[in-house]
Short mmCIF file of C-alpha atoms in Angstrom, two decimals:
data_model
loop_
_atom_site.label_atom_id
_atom_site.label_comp_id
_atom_site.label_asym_id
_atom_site.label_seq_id
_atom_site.Cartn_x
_atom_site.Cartn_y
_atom_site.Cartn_z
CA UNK G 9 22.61 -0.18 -7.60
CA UNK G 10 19.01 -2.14 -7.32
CA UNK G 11 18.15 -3.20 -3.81
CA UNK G 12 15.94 -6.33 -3.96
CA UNK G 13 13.78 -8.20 -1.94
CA UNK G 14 12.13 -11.44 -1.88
CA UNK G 15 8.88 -11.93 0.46
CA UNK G 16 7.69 -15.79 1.22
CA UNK G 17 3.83 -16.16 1.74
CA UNK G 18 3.22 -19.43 3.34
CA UNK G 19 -0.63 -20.23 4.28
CA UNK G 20 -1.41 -20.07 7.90
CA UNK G 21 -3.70 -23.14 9.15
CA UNK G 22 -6.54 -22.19 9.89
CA UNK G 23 -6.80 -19.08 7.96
CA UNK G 24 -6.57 -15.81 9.79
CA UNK G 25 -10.26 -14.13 9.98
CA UNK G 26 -9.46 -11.41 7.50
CA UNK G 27 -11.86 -10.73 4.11
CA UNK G 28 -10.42 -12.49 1.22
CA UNK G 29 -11.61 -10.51 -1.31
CA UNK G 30 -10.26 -7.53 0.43
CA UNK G 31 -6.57 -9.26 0.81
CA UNK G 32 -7.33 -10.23 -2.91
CA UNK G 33 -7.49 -6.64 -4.01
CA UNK G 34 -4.27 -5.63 -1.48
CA UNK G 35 -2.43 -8.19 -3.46
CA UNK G 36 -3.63 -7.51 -7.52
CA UNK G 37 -2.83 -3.65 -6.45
CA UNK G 38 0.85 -4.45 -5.20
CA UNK G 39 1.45 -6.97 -7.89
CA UNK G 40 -0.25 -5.65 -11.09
CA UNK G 41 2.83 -4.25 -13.01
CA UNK G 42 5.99 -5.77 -13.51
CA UNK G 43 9.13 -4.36 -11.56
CA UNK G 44 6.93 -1.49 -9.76
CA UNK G 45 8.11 -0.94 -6.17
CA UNK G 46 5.70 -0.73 -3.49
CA UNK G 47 6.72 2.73 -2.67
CA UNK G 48 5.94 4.13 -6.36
CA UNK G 49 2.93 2.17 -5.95
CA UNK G 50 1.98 3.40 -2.53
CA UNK G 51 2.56 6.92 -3.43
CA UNK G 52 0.97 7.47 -6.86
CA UNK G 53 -1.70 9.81 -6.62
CA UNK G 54 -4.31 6.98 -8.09
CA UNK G 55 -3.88 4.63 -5.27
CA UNK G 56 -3.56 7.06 -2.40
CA UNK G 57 -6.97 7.98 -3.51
CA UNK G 58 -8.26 4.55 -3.77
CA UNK G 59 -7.24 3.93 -0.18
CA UNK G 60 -8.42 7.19 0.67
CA UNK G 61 -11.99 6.58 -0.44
CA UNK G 62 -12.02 2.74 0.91
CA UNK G 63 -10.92 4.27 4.45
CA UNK G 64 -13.53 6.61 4.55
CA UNK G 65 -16.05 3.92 3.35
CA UNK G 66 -14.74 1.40 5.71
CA UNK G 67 -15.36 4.37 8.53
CA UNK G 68 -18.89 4.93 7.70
CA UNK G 69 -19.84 1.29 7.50
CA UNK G 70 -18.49 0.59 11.11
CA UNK G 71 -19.63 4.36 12.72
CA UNK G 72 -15.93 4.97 13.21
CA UNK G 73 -15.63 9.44 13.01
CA UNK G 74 -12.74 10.24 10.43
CA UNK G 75 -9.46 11.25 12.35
CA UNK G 76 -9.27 15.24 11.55
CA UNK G 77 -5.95 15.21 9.41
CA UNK G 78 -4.19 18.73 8.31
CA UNK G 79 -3.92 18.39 4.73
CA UNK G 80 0.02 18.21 4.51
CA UNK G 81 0.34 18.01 0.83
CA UNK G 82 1.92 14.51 -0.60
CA UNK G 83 3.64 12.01 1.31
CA UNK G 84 7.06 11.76 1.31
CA UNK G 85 8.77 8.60 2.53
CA UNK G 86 12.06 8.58 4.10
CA UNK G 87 14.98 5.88 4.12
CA UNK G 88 18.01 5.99 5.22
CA UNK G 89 18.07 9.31 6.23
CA UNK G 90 17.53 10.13 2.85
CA UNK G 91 15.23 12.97 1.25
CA UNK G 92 12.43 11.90 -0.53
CA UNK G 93 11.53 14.56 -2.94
CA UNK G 94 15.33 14.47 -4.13
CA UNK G 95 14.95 13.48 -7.45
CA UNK G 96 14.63 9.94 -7.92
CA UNK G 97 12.17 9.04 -10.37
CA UNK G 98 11.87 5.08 -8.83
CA UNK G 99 11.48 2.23 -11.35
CA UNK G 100 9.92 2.26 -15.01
#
């Protein structure tokens, strides 16, 4: 059983004050390969270190101190009630 979803972008007039080519890299990461889910994209190692590096860099540009975080190993994402780490593999 696939659960799907459909999202509908409609432009907002005027356009919200956010950097475009920021919201243009959000988008190519979340859309770049066919049938991907955004929690196997969100979780692969690659892009958590993307964001990881972007926060930081974002933080030092605006003087912001990095939250102290206990490393807690990799994220695991719940639904349902369900485990996380019990052995689905997501979509190929």
């Amino acid at each position: 059983k696939v659960d799907s979803r459909v999202v509908r972008i409609e432009p907002r007039n005027p356009p919200p004050p956010i950097n475009f080519a920021e919201w243009d890299g959000m988008v190519r990461l979340c859309f770049n390969r066919k049938n991907k889910t955004l929690r196997a994209i969100f979780t692969s190692k690659a892009v958590l270190t993307l964001l990881e590096g972007n926060f930081k860099t974002f933080c030092a540009l605006k003087g912001i101190p990095l939250p102290e975080v206990a490393d807690q190993g990799p994220v695991q994402m719940e639904e349902d009630g369900g485990d996380a780490a019990a052995g689905s593999k997501g979509s190929r």
